[in-house]
Amino acid sequence: LSRCMDWFDLADVAGGDVMQGLSRIQVEKALAIGTTTDILFPLQQQQQIADGLRAGGAEAEFLPLDSPQGHDAFLVDIERFGPAVAEFLARI
């Protein structure tokens, strides 16, 4: 997974424009979750993902969560992430 992240740049397949690349992804619904303490993938990047998917016609949501766990929150902060993901999955 690390190599994929290093080797693939979504902007490269869309003429250098990340938002254009995101808008080309064919998905009906999506949930982008970010945490206020994630310094690897800040909230504005998660918002950008949701906005780009929305530009392509997806019903995309952005959910910022407070968590002291930073980037690892999605792995260990089940109390915050669990209900958010469960609620999203219940609606699809």
PDB file of C-alpha atoms in Angstrom:
ATOM      1  CA  LEU A   1       0.000   0.000   0.000  1.00  0.00           C
ATOM      2  CA  SER A   2       2.845   2.367   0.804  1.00  0.00           C
ATOM      3  CA  ARG A   3       4.403   1.834  -2.612  1.00  0.00           C
ATOM      4  CA  CYS A   4       1.091   2.438  -4.341  1.00  0.00           C
ATOM      5  CA  MET A   5       0.774   5.743  -2.542  1.00  0.00           C
ATOM      6  CA  ASP A   6       4.332   6.646  -3.520  1.00  0.00           C
ATOM      7  CA  TRP A   7       4.037   5.586  -7.157  1.00  0.00           C
ATOM      8  CA  PHE A   8       0.523   6.742  -8.050  1.00  0.00           C
ATOM      9  CA  ASP A   9      -0.518  10.362  -8.384  1.00  0.00           C
ATOM     10  CA  LEU A  10      -4.155  10.920  -9.293  1.00  0.00           C
ATOM     11  CA  ALA A  11      -3.246  14.243 -10.868  1.00  0.00           C
ATOM     12  CA  ASP A  12      -1.012  12.435 -13.387  1.00  0.00           C
ATOM     13  CA  VAL A  13      -4.020  10.741 -14.989  1.00  0.00           C
ATOM     14  CA  ALA A  14      -5.959  14.000 -15.208  1.00  0.00           C
ATOM     15  CA  GLY A  15      -3.523  16.427 -16.766  1.00  0.00           C
ATOM     16  CA  GLY A  16      -2.060  17.523 -13.439  1.00  0.00           C
ATOM     17  CA  ASP A  17      -5.405  18.377 -11.821  1.00  0.00           C
ATOM     18  CA  VAL A  18      -6.306  16.383  -8.693  1.00  0.00           C
ATOM     19  CA  MET A  19      -9.882  17.685  -8.653  1.00  0.00           C
ATOM     20  CA  GLN A  20     -10.363  16.590 -12.272  1.00  0.00           C
ATOM     21  CA  GLY A  21      -8.984  13.169 -11.380  1.00  0.00           C
ATOM     22  CA  LEU A  22     -11.346  12.836  -8.430  1.00  0.00           C
ATOM     23  CA  SER A  23     -14.320  13.887 -10.541  1.00  0.00           C
ATOM     24  CA  ARG A  24     -13.598  11.013 -12.953  1.00  0.00           C
ATOM     25  CA  ILE A  25     -13.962   8.354 -10.272  1.00  0.00           C
ATOM     26  CA  GLN A  26     -17.251   6.541 -10.782  1.00  0.00           C
ATOM     27  CA  VAL A  27     -18.842   6.107  -7.376  1.00  0.00           C
ATOM     28  CA  GLU A  28     -22.392   6.711  -6.190  1.00  0.00           C
ATOM     29  CA  LYS A  29     -21.771   7.418  -2.505  1.00  0.00           C
ATOM     30  CA  ALA A  30     -18.671   8.112  -0.457  1.00  0.00           C
ATOM     31  CA  LEU A  31     -17.668   9.202   3.021  1.00  0.00           C
ATOM     32  CA  ALA A  32     -14.393  11.044   3.608  1.00  0.00           C
ATOM     33  CA  ILE A  33     -13.455  11.229   7.284  1.00  0.00           C
ATOM     34  CA  GLY A  34     -10.586  13.273   8.626  1.00  0.00           C
ATOM     35  CA  THR A  35      -9.308  14.115  12.067  1.00  0.00           C
ATOM     36  CA  THR A  36      -8.264  17.503  13.338  1.00  0.00           C
ATOM     37  CA  THR A  37      -4.952  16.069  14.552  1.00  0.00           C
ATOM     38  CA  ASP A  38      -3.886  14.207  11.379  1.00  0.00           C
ATOM     39  CA  ILE A  39      -0.771  15.946  10.095  1.00  0.00           C
ATOM     40  CA  LEU A  40      -0.143  13.427   7.276  1.00  0.00           C
ATOM     41  CA  PHE A  41      -3.527  13.944   5.610  1.00  0.00           C
ATOM     42  CA  PRO A  42      -5.004  17.206   6.931  1.00  0.00           C
ATOM     43  CA  LEU A  43      -8.706  17.971   6.987  1.00  0.00           C
ATOM     44  CA  GLN A  44      -8.521  20.139   3.884  1.00  0.00           C
ATOM     45  CA  GLN A  45      -7.327  17.136   1.865  1.00  0.00           C
ATOM     46  CA  GLN A  46     -10.254  15.043   3.084  1.00  0.00           C
ATOM     47  CA  GLN A  47     -12.611  17.896   2.178  1.00  0.00           C
ATOM     48  CA  GLN A  48     -10.972  18.061  -1.256  1.00  0.00           C
ATOM     49  CA  ILE A  49     -11.657  14.360  -1.795  1.00  0.00           C
ATOM     50  CA  ALA A  50     -15.347  14.789  -1.005  1.00  0.00           C
ATOM     51  CA  ASP A  51     -15.583  17.919  -3.172  1.00  0.00           C
ATOM     52  CA  GLY A  52     -13.861  16.236  -6.111  1.00  0.00           C
ATOM     53  CA  LEU A  53     -16.087  13.168  -5.941  1.00  0.00           C
ATOM     54  CA  ARG A  54     -19.131  15.439  -5.691  1.00  0.00           C
ATOM     55  CA  ALA A  55     -17.976  17.285  -8.825  1.00  0.00           C
ATOM     56  CA  GLY A  56     -18.182  13.957 -10.632  1.00  0.00           C
ATOM     57  CA  GLY A  57     -21.763  13.378  -9.502  1.00  0.00           C
ATOM     58  CA  ALA A  58     -21.182  11.314  -6.376  1.00  0.00           C
ATOM     59  CA  GLU A  59     -23.135  11.808  -3.197  1.00  0.00           C
ATOM     60  CA  ALA A  60     -20.012  12.422  -1.130  1.00  0.00           C
ATOM     61  CA  GLU A  61     -19.899  13.478   2.496  1.00  0.00           C
ATOM     62  CA  PHE A  62     -17.071  14.981   4.493  1.00  0.00           C
ATOM     63  CA  LEU A  63     -16.930  14.360   8.229  1.00  0.00           C
ATOM     64  CA  PRO A  64     -14.282  16.008  10.407  1.00  0.00           C
ATOM     65  CA  LEU A  65     -13.739  14.257  13.737  1.00  0.00           C
ATOM     66  CA  ASP A  66     -11.855  15.356  16.824  1.00  0.00           C
ATOM     67  CA  SER A  67      -9.437  12.668  17.950  1.00  0.00           C
ATOM     68  CA  PRO A  68      -6.215  12.796  19.939  1.00  0.00           C
ATOM     69  CA  GLN A  69      -4.883   9.845  17.901  1.00  0.00           C
ATOM     70  CA  GLY A  70      -3.819  11.823  14.808  1.00  0.00           C
ATOM     71  CA  HIS A  71      -3.328   9.845  11.605  1.00  0.00           C
ATOM     72  CA  ASP A  72      -3.800   6.507  13.403  1.00  0.00           C
ATOM     73  CA  ALA A  73      -7.259   7.467  14.640  1.00  0.00           C
ATOM     74  CA  PHE A  74      -8.979   5.432  11.925  1.00  0.00           C
ATOM     75  CA  LEU A  75      -7.243   2.333  13.313  1.00  0.00           C
ATOM     76  CA  VAL A  76      -7.661   2.844  17.047  1.00  0.00           C
ATOM     77  CA  ASP A  77     -10.408   5.384  17.742  1.00  0.00           C
ATOM     78  CA  ILE A  78     -13.344   3.039  17.261  1.00  0.00           C
ATOM     79  CA  GLU A  79     -15.543   5.093  19.589  1.00  0.00           C
ATOM     80  CA  ARG A  80     -15.512   7.972  17.106  1.00  0.00           C
ATOM     81  CA  PHE A  81     -15.076   6.224  13.770  1.00  0.00           C
ATOM     82  CA  GLY A  82     -17.327   3.217  14.402  1.00  0.00           C
ATOM     83  CA  PRO A  83     -20.638   5.086  14.700  1.00  0.00           C
ATOM     84  CA  ALA A  84     -19.797   7.392  11.780  1.00  0.00           C
ATOM     85  CA  VAL A  85     -19.000   4.500   9.451  1.00  0.00           C
ATOM     86  CA  ALA A  86     -21.958   2.423  10.691  1.00  0.00           C
ATOM     87  CA  GLU A  87     -24.360   5.310  10.075  1.00  0.00           C
ATOM     88  CA  PHE A  88     -23.003   5.821   6.566  1.00  0.00           C
ATOM     89  CA  LEU A  89     -23.210   2.107   5.737  1.00  0.00           C
ATOM     90  CA  ALA A  90     -26.771   1.913   7.059  1.00  0.00           C
ATOM     91  CA  ARG A  91     -27.810   4.514   4.469  1.00  0.00           C
ATOM     92  CA  ILE A  92     -26.376   2.762   1.425  1.00  0.00           C
TER      93      ILE A  92
END
